[in-house]
Amino acid sequence: MAHAQALTEADKDRFYLTEDHHPENGTLLGFWIYLMSDCLIFAVLFACYAVLGRNYAAGPSGADLFDLPIVAVNTALLLFSSITYGFAMISAQAKKVKPTLAWLAVTGLLGLGFLSLELYEFNHLIHEGAGPQRSAFLSSFFVLVGTHGLHVTFGCIWLVTLMVQVAKRGLGVEMKRRLMCLSMFWHFLDVIWIGVFSFVYLLGVLK
Amino acid sequence: MSAASHDAHEAHDDHGHGHEDGGAHGTLKDYVIGFVLAVILTAIPFWLVMADVLPSHQMTALAVMGLAVIQVLVHMIYFLHMNSRSEGGWTMLALVFTLVVVVITLSGSLWVMHNLDTHMMAPMPHDMREVP
């Protein structure tokens, strides 16, 4: 018996690393891996746009279509929504329900502002005859920017869901975990938007 | 012995929980620094393009892409709170793996499609003249 115990102790010593740092709750890591897979979707769409972005089919180019002031306002809205979400997370850490809800509401409104400007822009393009079916450039543009917009839409729905949950159940451990996941999602969308405004809009106007 | 190991386990659990609970969350200072840097790094490329500051378009394009990469890093560090220690390094590993795949996807697509383009270019008028 004593021998067996000595063995297990020795085993424990030898393999102590397996006990250390194992994830107690893999949600955040799992969500991160989801975000990485999402990142691959966007990488493929960016590659698609990079390949097709100059095939105008004798139609309008980015320099003819893109309205940089609108893009700048959109970028500002998304950036502001990132920091207001940060403030919401700080309030949630301090277990203050009302400021958390208020900051989440501001974040949601900024997200909706972003979406409505983007929809306005799409609508404008389609009415000018520069819809997704016009050329390969416009097809890849609408798919890339539209996929990002769709992500923001789902982010907004998720945000409202969490606001209802926070209002009903307060800020427990599991609620903070959910807020943390949406925080990663929201900031990740802002990172993707950096690629979109730099690569698609700014370089598109340059060409 | 068993009690001691139990205690150690307990302490470890507590530590793990405290860490998990908060996840990697930033302070107000982190967010403000990140926000100010992001605003600057967004304003510069818009200014470069809209005011047409640099002499050539190629230089502007390079500057815009360079600033975008820097801004992505700023977002990763100050907003997503990336570091090599979170989740025992697994988030960083997943990120590095993803970046490798992204680089292969982007550079590979561009390379292959550019190659195809140059090889399958429609014959130019002066080539056509030599066709019997």
mmCIF file of C-alpha atoms in Angstrom:
data_model
loop_
_atom_site.group_PDB
_atom_site.id
_atom_site.type_symbol
_atom_site.label_atom_id
_atom_site.label_comp_id
_atom_site.label_asym_id
_atom_site.label_seq_id
_atom_site.Cartn_x
_atom_site.Cartn_y
_atom_site.Cartn_z
ATOM 1 C CA MET A 1 0.000 0.000 0.000
ATOM 2 C CA ALA A 2 2.754 2.341 1.066
ATOM 3 C CA HIS A 3 4.657 1.307 -2.032
ATOM 4 C CA ALA A 4 1.703 2.015 -4.290
ATOM 5 C CA GLN A 5 1.225 5.411 -2.729
ATOM 6 C CA ALA A 6 4.883 6.219 -3.223
ATOM 7 C CA LEU A 7 4.488 5.315 -6.863
ATOM 8 C CA THR A 8 1.503 7.559 -7.393
ATOM 9 C CA GLU A 9 3.280 10.385 -5.602
ATOM 10 C CA ALA A 10 6.233 9.890 -7.922
ATOM 11 C CA ASP A 11 3.901 9.822 -10.900
ATOM 12 C CA LYS A 12 2.311 13.003 -9.722
ATOM 13 C CA ASP A 13 5.715 14.599 -9.494
ATOM 14 C CA ARG A 14 6.653 13.466 -12.911
ATOM 15 C CA PHE A 15 3.479 14.573 -14.628
ATOM 16 C CA TYR A 16 2.652 17.610 -12.557
ATOM 17 C CA LEU A 17 2.330 19.708 -15.682
ATOM 18 C CA THR A 18 -0.822 17.848 -16.694
ATOM 19 C CA GLU A 19 -2.497 19.140 -13.561
ATOM 20 C CA ASP A 20 -1.269 22.658 -13.977
ATOM 21 C CA HIS A 21 -3.039 25.190 -16.167
ATOM 22 C CA HIS A 22 -5.652 22.842 -17.512
ATOM 23 C CA PRO A 23 -8.608 24.960 -18.546
ATOM 24 C CA GLU A 24 -11.222 24.891 -15.808
ATOM 25 C CA ASN A 25 -13.761 26.145 -18.239
ATOM 26 C CA GLY A 26 -12.930 26.047 -21.882
ATOM 27 C CA THR A 27 -15.651 28.432 -23.063
ATOM 28 C CA LEU A 28 -13.371 31.362 -23.736
ATOM 29 C CA LEU A 29 -10.758 29.234 -25.476
ATOM 30 C CA GLY A 30 -13.471 27.516 -27.507
ATOM 31 C CA PHE A 31 -14.944 30.866 -28.478
ATOM 32 C CA TRP A 32 -11.506 32.096 -29.465
ATOM 33 C CA ILE A 33 -11.118 29.074 -31.753
ATOM 34 C CA TYR A 34 -14.518 29.901 -33.294
ATOM 35 C CA LEU A 35 -13.275 33.454 -33.910
ATOM 36 C CA MET A 36 -10.170 32.064 -35.594
ATOM 37 C CA SER A 37 -12.352 29.988 -37.924
ATOM 38 C CA ASP A 38 -14.364 33.131 -38.649
ATOM 39 C CA CYS A 39 -11.059 34.850 -39.376
ATOM 40 C CA LEU A 40 -10.407 32.184 -42.022
ATOM 41 C CA ILE A 41 -13.778 32.914 -43.659
ATOM 42 C CA PHE A 42 -12.820 36.563 -43.919
ATOM 43 C CA ALA A 43 -9.318 35.659 -45.156
ATOM 44 C CA VAL A 44 -10.872 33.696 -48.019
ATOM 45 C CA LEU A 45 -13.236 36.567 -48.850
ATOM 46 C CA PHE A 46 -10.333 39.024 -48.744
ATOM 47 C CA ALA A 47 -8.342 36.734 -51.059
ATOM 48 C CA CYS A 48 -11.350 36.612 -53.377
ATOM 49 C CA TYR A 49 -11.590 40.401 -53.397
ATOM 50 C CA ALA A 50 -7.832 40.717 -53.930
ATOM 51 C CA VAL A 51 -8.064 38.491 -57.007
ATOM 52 C CA LEU A 52 -11.278 39.933 -58.479
ATOM 53 C CA GLY A 53 -11.091 43.503 -57.187
ATOM 54 C CA ARG A 54 -9.904 44.950 -60.507
ATOM 55 C CA ASN A 55 -12.246 43.092 -62.828
ATOM 56 C CA TYR A 56 -14.629 45.981 -63.423
ATOM 57 C CA ALA A 57 -16.194 44.496 -66.594
ATOM 58 C CA ALA A 58 -16.146 48.012 -68.072
ATOM 59 C CA GLY A 59 -18.271 49.100 -65.110
ATOM 60 C CA PRO A 60 -17.574 51.552 -62.326
ATOM 61 C CA SER A 61 -14.422 51.180 -60.196
ATOM 62 C CA GLY A 62 -13.935 51.819 -56.496
ATOM 63 C CA ALA A 63 -12.678 55.320 -57.230
ATOM 64 C CA ASP A 64 -16.016 56.111 -58.953
ATOM 65 C CA LEU A 65 -18.223 54.570 -56.268
ATOM 66 C CA PHE A 66 -16.760 54.836 -52.778
ATOM 67 C CA ASP A 67 -17.710 57.777 -50.618
ATOM 68 C CA LEU A 68 -14.850 58.099 -48.132
ATOM 69 C CA PRO A 69 -16.581 60.469 -45.653
ATOM 70 C CA ILE A 70 -19.315 57.825 -45.125
ATOM 71 C CA VAL A 71 -16.655 55.174 -44.600
ATOM 72 C CA ALA A 72 -14.856 57.436 -42.128
ATOM 73 C CA VAL A 73 -18.080 57.947 -40.142
ATOM 74 C CA ASN A 74 -18.711 54.181 -40.198
ATOM 75 C CA THR A 75 -15.192 53.500 -38.955
ATOM 76 C CA ALA A 76 -15.633 56.047 -36.174
ATOM 77 C CA LEU A 77 -18.965 54.463 -35.136
ATOM 78 C CA LEU A 78 -17.409 51.008 -34.900
ATOM 79 C CA LEU A 79 -14.366 52.299 -33.028
ATOM 80 C CA PHE A 80 -16.545 54.169 -30.528
ATOM 81 C CA SER A 81 -18.689 51.063 -30.066
ATOM 82 C CA SER A 82 -15.513 49.130 -29.236
ATOM 83 C CA ILE A 83 -14.555 51.446 -26.407
ATOM 84 C CA THR A 84 -18.122 51.695 -25.081
ATOM 85 C CA TYR A 85 -18.204 47.884 -24.951
ATOM 86 C CA GLY A 86 -14.942 48.109 -23.003
ATOM 87 C CA PHE A 87 -16.654 50.458 -20.538
ATOM 88 C CA ALA A 88 -19.544 47.986 -20.267
ATOM 89 C CA MET A 89 -17.057 45.211 -19.410
ATOM 90 C CA ILE A 90 -15.417 47.393 -16.750
ATOM 91 C CA SER A 91 -18.838 48.153 -15.219
ATOM 92 C CA ALA A 92 -19.676 44.433 -15.339
ATOM 93 C CA GLN A 93 -16.438 43.586 -13.501
ATOM 94 C CA ALA A 94 -17.450 46.094 -10.816
ATOM 95 C CA LYS A 95 -20.888 44.373 -10.672
ATOM 96 C CA LYS A 96 -22.761 47.567 -11.487
ATOM 97 C CA VAL A 97 -25.866 46.488 -13.388
ATOM 98 C CA LYS A 98 -27.199 49.862 -14.502
ATOM 99 C CA PRO A 99 -23.987 51.318 -15.961
ATOM 100 C CA THR A 100 -23.376 47.972 -17.690
ATOM 101 C CA LEU A 101 -26.805 48.116 -19.304
ATOM 102 C CA ALA A 102 -26.341 51.757 -20.249
ATOM 103 C CA TRP A 103 -22.973 51.153 -21.928
ATOM 104 C CA LEU A 104 -24.328 48.072 -23.693
ATOM 105 C CA ALA A 105 -27.241 50.169 -24.979
ATOM 106 C CA VAL A 106 -24.831 52.828 -26.289
ATOM 107 C CA THR A 107 -22.775 50.078 -27.972
ATOM 108 C CA GLY A 108 -25.911 48.647 -29.573
ATOM 109 C CA LEU A 109 -27.005 52.056 -30.861
ATOM 110 C CA LEU A 110 -23.572 52.672 -32.388
ATOM 111 C CA GLY A 111 -23.762 49.231 -34.003
ATOM 112 C CA LEU A 112 -27.205 50.031 -35.418
ATOM 113 C CA GLY A 113 -25.878 53.361 -36.692
ATOM 114 C CA PHE A 114 -23.095 51.501 -38.474
ATOM 115 C CA LEU A 115 -25.570 49.069 -40.008
ATOM 116 C CA SER A 116 -27.972 51.734 -41.209
ATOM 117 C CA LEU A 117 -25.150 53.711 -42.868
ATOM 118 C CA GLU A 118 -23.918 50.551 -44.545
ATOM 119 C CA LEU A 119 -27.414 49.671 -45.759
ATOM 120 C CA TYR A 120 -27.793 53.238 -47.059
ATOM 121 C CA GLU A 121 -24.526 52.854 -48.942
ATOM 122 C CA PHE A 122 -25.518 49.476 -50.422
ATOM 123 C CA ASN A 123 -28.919 50.828 -51.415
ATOM 124 C CA HIS A 124 -27.273 53.828 -53.051
ATOM 125 C CA LEU A 125 -24.864 51.603 -54.999
ATOM 126 C CA ILE A 126 -27.614 49.275 -56.197
ATOM 127 C CA HIS A 127 -29.762 52.222 -57.328
ATOM 128 C CA GLU A 128 -26.813 53.578 -59.290
ATOM 129 C CA GLY A 129 -26.706 50.287 -61.172
ATOM 130 C CA ALA A 130 -23.630 49.105 -59.280
ATOM 131 C CA GLY A 131 -25.249 46.088 -57.667
ATOM 132 C CA PRO A 132 -23.489 42.784 -56.973
ATOM 133 C CA GLN A 133 -24.339 41.453 -60.429
ATOM 134 C CA ARG A 134 -22.597 44.328 -62.264
ATOM 135 C CA SER A 135 -19.002 43.003 -62.189
ATOM 136 C CA ALA A 136 -16.694 40.555 -60.389
ATOM 137 C CA PHE A 137 -15.312 43.506 -58.440
ATOM 138 C CA LEU A 138 -18.762 44.427 -57.129
ATOM 139 C CA SER A 139 -19.722 40.796 -56.431
ATOM 140 C CA SER A 140 -16.658 40.248 -54.251
ATOM 141 C CA PHE A 141 -17.123 43.687 -52.650
ATOM 142 C CA PHE A 142 -20.722 43.004 -51.644
ATOM 143 C CA VAL A 143 -19.906 39.525 -50.339
ATOM 144 C CA LEU A 144 -16.966 40.719 -48.222
ATOM 145 C CA VAL A 145 -18.553 43.863 -46.789
ATOM 146 C CA GLY A 146 -21.971 42.196 -46.559
ATOM 147 C CA THR A 147 -20.581 39.265 -44.547
ATOM 148 C CA HIS A 148 -19.047 41.723 -42.113
ATOM 149 C CA GLY A 149 -22.356 43.588 -41.901
ATOM 150 C CA LEU A 150 -24.168 40.308 -41.249
ATOM 151 C CA HIS A 151 -21.776 39.601 -38.385
ATOM 152 C CA VAL A 152 -22.490 43.025 -36.904
ATOM 153 C CA THR A 153 -26.234 42.347 -37.256
ATOM 154 C CA PHE A 154 -25.940 39.101 -35.301
ATOM 155 C CA GLY A 155 -23.699 40.871 -32.792
ATOM 156 C CA CYS A 156 -26.493 43.417 -32.221
ATOM 157 C CA ILE A 157 -29.097 40.667 -31.733
ATOM 158 C CA TRP A 158 -26.782 38.903 -29.290
ATOM 159 C CA LEU A 159 -26.182 42.208 -27.488
ATOM 160 C CA VAL A 160 -29.906 42.806 -26.969
ATOM 161 C CA THR A 161 -30.307 39.215 -25.736
ATOM 162 C CA LEU A 162 -27.540 39.722 -23.188
ATOM 163 C CA MET A 163 -29.023 43.059 -22.083
ATOM 164 C CA VAL A 164 -32.323 41.323 -21.318
ATOM 165 C CA GLN A 165 -30.480 38.574 -19.441
ATOM 166 C CA VAL A 166 -28.384 41.034 -17.431
ATOM 167 C CA ALA A 167 -31.503 43.034 -16.537
ATOM 168 C CA LYS A 168 -33.283 39.861 -15.363
ATOM 169 C CA ARG A 169 -30.491 37.907 -13.681
ATOM 170 C CA GLY A 170 -27.833 40.416 -12.690
ATOM 171 C CA LEU A 171 -24.115 39.910 -13.212
ATOM 172 C CA GLY A 172 -23.241 36.411 -12.082
ATOM 173 C CA VAL A 173 -20.208 34.385 -13.134
ATOM 174 C CA GLU A 174 -21.932 32.865 -16.162
ATOM 175 C CA MET A 175 -23.287 36.253 -17.278
ATOM 176 C CA LYS A 176 -19.785 37.719 -17.185
ATOM 177 C CA ARG A 177 -18.583 34.805 -19.263
ATOM 178 C CA ARG A 178 -21.260 35.531 -21.873
ATOM 179 C CA LEU A 179 -20.398 39.226 -21.893
ATOM 180 C CA MET A 180 -16.742 38.270 -22.302
ATOM 181 C CA CYS A 181 -17.566 36.144 -25.374
ATOM 182 C CA LEU A 182 -19.537 38.956 -26.996
ATOM 183 C CA SER A 183 -16.711 41.345 -26.113
ATOM 184 C CA MET A 184 -14.274 39.169 -28.058
ATOM 185 C CA PHE A 185 -16.746 38.923 -30.953
ATOM 186 C CA TRP A 186 -17.334 42.672 -31.062
ATOM 187 C CA HIS A 187 -13.655 43.635 -30.931
ATOM 188 C CA PHE A 188 -12.901 40.955 -33.525
ATOM 189 C CA LEU A 189 -15.408 42.574 -35.913
ATOM 190 C CA ASP A 190 -13.643 45.889 -35.411
ATOM 191 C CA VAL A 191 -10.347 44.201 -36.338
ATOM 192 C CA ILE A 192 -11.924 42.835 -39.539
ATOM 193 C CA TRP A 193 -13.267 46.322 -40.323
ATOM 194 C CA ILE A 194 -9.693 47.690 -40.183
ATOM 195 C CA GLY A 195 -8.890 45.333 -43.054
ATOM 196 C CA VAL A 196 -12.047 46.338 -44.919
ATOM 197 C CA PHE A 197 -11.607 50.109 -44.733
ATOM 198 C CA SER A 198 -7.865 49.947 -45.478
ATOM 199 C CA PHE A 199 -7.778 47.317 -48.174
ATOM 200 C CA VAL A 200 -11.167 47.748 -49.856
ATOM 201 C CA TYR A 201 -12.109 51.405 -49.463
ATOM 202 C CA LEU A 202 -8.845 53.365 -49.121
ATOM 203 C CA LEU A 203 -6.880 51.303 -51.643
ATOM 204 C CA GLY A 204 -9.981 51.074 -53.855
ATOM 205 C CA VAL A 205 -10.142 54.852 -54.099
ATOM 206 C CA LEU A 206 -6.418 55.023 -54.862
ATOM 207 C CA LYS A 207 -6.567 52.695 -57.882
ATOM 208 C CA MET B 1 -0.186 14.470 3.242
ATOM 209 C CA SER B 2 -3.568 14.008 1.711
ATOM 210 C CA ALA B 3 -4.884 17.057 3.521
ATOM 211 C CA ALA B 4 -1.966 19.113 2.315
ATOM 212 C CA SER B 5 -2.432 18.002 -1.276
ATOM 213 C CA HIS B 6 -6.138 18.662 -0.961
ATOM 214 C CA ASP B 7 -5.376 22.153 0.253
ATOM 215 C CA ALA B 8 -2.986 22.682 -2.589
ATOM 216 C CA HIS B 9 -5.627 21.505 -5.020
ATOM 217 C CA GLU B 10 -8.178 23.784 -3.470
ATOM 218 C CA ALA B 11 -5.835 26.742 -3.685
ATOM 219 C CA HIS B 12 -5.124 25.904 -7.290
ATOM 220 C CA ASP B 13 -8.833 25.685 -8.021
ATOM 221 C CA ASP B 14 -9.420 29.042 -6.437
ATOM 222 C CA HIS B 15 -6.659 30.551 -8.432
ATOM 223 C CA GLY B 16 -7.983 28.968 -11.581
ATOM 224 C CA HIS B 17 -11.454 30.199 -10.883
ATOM 225 C CA GLY B 18 -10.394 33.730 -10.126
ATOM 226 C CA HIS B 19 -8.527 33.783 -13.369
ATOM 227 C CA GLU B 20 -11.340 32.223 -15.386
ATOM 228 C CA ASP B 21 -13.925 34.426 -13.798
ATOM 229 C CA GLY B 22 -12.308 37.581 -14.985
ATOM 230 C CA GLY B 23 -10.887 36.060 -18.084
ATOM 231 C CA ALA B 24 -8.466 38.490 -19.626
ATOM 232 C CA HIS B 25 -10.140 41.787 -18.942
ATOM 233 C CA GLY B 26 -8.585 45.156 -19.320
ATOM 234 C CA THR B 27 -8.462 48.214 -17.165
ATOM 235 C CA LEU B 28 -9.861 51.602 -18.056
ATOM 236 C CA LYS B 29 -6.325 52.733 -18.871
ATOM 237 C CA ASP B 30 -5.881 49.866 -21.360
ATOM 238 C CA TYR B 31 -9.060 50.752 -23.205
ATOM 239 C CA VAL B 32 -8.288 54.473 -23.330
ATOM 240 C CA ILE B 33 -4.712 53.909 -24.573
ATOM 241 C CA GLY B 34 -6.000 51.457 -27.186
ATOM 242 C CA PHE B 35 -8.747 53.829 -28.280
ATOM 243 C CA VAL B 36 -6.436 56.841 -28.649
ATOM 244 C CA LEU B 37 -3.888 54.790 -30.617
ATOM 245 C CA ALA B 38 -6.653 53.353 -32.826
ATOM 246 C CA VAL B 39 -8.065 56.818 -33.552
ATOM 247 C CA ILE B 40 -4.622 58.099 -34.547
ATOM 248 C CA LEU B 41 -3.914 55.012 -36.667
ATOM 249 C CA THR B 42 -7.292 55.392 -38.393
ATOM 250 C CA ALA B 43 -7.019 59.141 -38.977
ATOM 251 C CA ILE B 44 -3.579 58.964 -40.632
ATOM 252 C CA PRO B 45 -4.510 56.594 -43.510
ATOM 253 C CA PHE B 46 -7.764 58.486 -44.228
ATOM 254 C CA TRP B 47 -5.816 61.742 -44.289
ATOM 255 C CA LEU B 48 -3.108 60.221 -46.530
ATOM 256 C CA VAL B 49 -5.697 59.085 -49.081
ATOM 257 C CA MET B 50 -8.178 61.963 -48.923
ATOM 258 C CA ALA B 51 -5.587 64.763 -48.979
ATOM 259 C CA ASP B 52 -3.286 62.840 -51.384
ATOM 260 C CA VAL B 53 -0.211 63.672 -49.321
ATOM 261 C CA LEU B 54 2.450 61.249 -50.540
ATOM 262 C CA PRO B 55 4.049 61.660 -53.994
ATOM 263 C CA SER B 56 3.077 58.247 -55.417
ATOM 264 C CA HIS B 57 0.028 56.023 -55.030
ATOM 265 C CA GLN B 58 2.241 53.037 -54.349
ATOM 266 C CA MET B 59 3.782 54.719 -51.316
ATOM 267 C CA THR B 60 0.322 55.664 -50.040
ATOM 268 C CA ALA B 61 -0.856 52.066 -50.466
ATOM 269 C CA LEU B 62 2.147 50.722 -48.575
ATOM 270 C CA ALA B 63 1.644 53.249 -45.764
ATOM 271 C CA VAL B 64 -2.081 52.413 -45.503
ATOM 272 C CA MET B 65 -1.414 48.671 -45.277
ATOM 273 C CA GLY B 66 1.426 49.172 -42.785
ATOM 274 C CA LEU B 67 -0.744 51.337 -40.537
ATOM 275 C CA ALA B 68 -3.557 48.765 -40.786
ATOM 276 C CA VAL B 69 -1.230 46.014 -39.551
ATOM 277 C CA ILE B 70 -0.111 48.205 -36.638
ATOM 278 C CA GLN B 71 -3.732 48.989 -35.772
ATOM 279 C CA VAL B 72 -4.670 45.303 -35.813
ATOM 280 C CA LEU B 73 -1.861 44.691 -33.313
ATOM 281 C CA VAL B 74 -3.105 47.578 -31.141
ATOM 282 C CA HIS B 75 -6.627 46.095 -31.131
ATOM 283 C CA MET B 76 -5.294 42.638 -30.306
ATOM 284 C CA ILE B 77 -3.278 43.882 -27.339
ATOM 285 C CA TYR B 78 -5.518 46.586 -25.853
ATOM 286 C CA PHE B 79 -9.045 45.417 -26.774
ATOM 287 C CA LEU B 80 -8.753 41.638 -27.099
ATOM 288 C CA HIS B 81 -6.115 41.488 -24.305
ATOM 289 C CA MET B 82 -3.990 38.970 -26.157
ATOM 290 C CA ASN B 83 -0.869 37.764 -24.424
ATOM 291 C CA SER B 84 1.150 34.582 -24.503
ATOM 292 C CA ARG B 85 -0.078 33.500 -21.059
ATOM 293 C CA SER B 86 -3.887 33.498 -21.421
ATOM 294 C CA GLU B 87 -5.414 29.980 -21.331
ATOM 295 C CA GLY B 88 -1.953 28.509 -20.904
ATOM 296 C CA GLY B 89 -0.793 29.808 -24.284
ATOM 297 C CA TRP B 90 -3.486 28.016 -26.293
ATOM 298 C CA THR B 91 -5.111 31.208 -27.606
ATOM 299 C CA MET B 92 -1.732 32.369 -28.892
ATOM 300 C CA LEU B 93 -1.115 28.976 -30.495
ATOM 301 C CA ALA B 94 -4.510 29.071 -32.223
ATOM 302 C CA LEU B 95 -3.799 32.625 -33.411
ATOM 303 C CA VAL B 96 -0.376 31.712 -34.812
ATOM 304 C CA PHE B 97 -1.832 28.687 -36.607
ATOM 305 C CA THR B 98 -4.619 30.834 -38.060
ATOM 306 C CA LEU B 99 -2.154 33.481 -39.201
ATOM 307 C CA VAL B 100 -0.061 30.836 -40.982
ATOM 308 C CA VAL B 101 -3.166 29.563 -42.814
ATOM 309 C CA VAL B 102 -4.254 33.141 -43.621
ATOM 310 C CA VAL B 103 -0.861 34.032 -45.077
ATOM 311 C CA ILE B 104 -0.825 30.838 -47.172
ATOM 312 C CA THR B 105 -4.398 31.499 -48.380
ATOM 313 C CA LEU B 106 -3.807 35.129 -49.315
ATOM 314 C CA SER B 107 -0.356 34.861 -50.876
ATOM 315 C CA GLY B 108 -1.185 31.527 -52.523
ATOM 316 C CA SER B 109 -4.404 32.804 -54.108
ATOM 317 C CA LEU B 110 -2.754 35.956 -55.386
ATOM 318 C CA TRP B 111 0.258 34.083 -56.717
ATOM 319 C CA VAL B 112 -1.713 31.342 -58.485
ATOM 320 C CA MET B 113 -4.328 33.682 -59.934
ATOM 321 C CA HIS B 114 -1.704 36.168 -61.108
ATOM 322 C CA ASN B 115 0.172 33.320 -62.773
ATOM 323 C CA LEU B 116 -3.006 32.142 -64.479
ATOM 324 C CA ASP B 117 -3.749 35.673 -65.614
ATOM 325 C CA THR B 118 -0.365 36.141 -67.259
ATOM 326 C CA HIS B 119 -0.476 32.725 -68.923
ATOM 327 C CA MET B 120 -4.038 32.922 -70.169
ATOM 328 C CA MET B 121 -3.957 36.521 -71.274
ATOM 329 C CA ALA B 122 -6.059 37.063 -74.371
ATOM 330 C CA PRO B 123 -3.825 37.538 -77.428
ATOM 331 C CA MET B 124 -2.903 41.146 -78.066
ATOM 332 C CA PRO B 125 -3.613 42.714 -81.472
ATOM 333 C CA HIS B 126 0.045 42.569 -82.473
ATOM 334 C CA ASP B 127 0.104 38.820 -81.683
ATOM 335 C CA MET B 128 -2.966 38.363 -83.818
ATOM 336 C CA ARG B 129 -1.204 39.736 -86.851
ATOM 337 C CA GLU B 130 1.260 36.862 -86.731
ATOM 338 C CA VAL B 131 -1.490 34.275 -86.637
ATOM 339 C CA PRO B 132 -1.808 32.788 -90.125
#
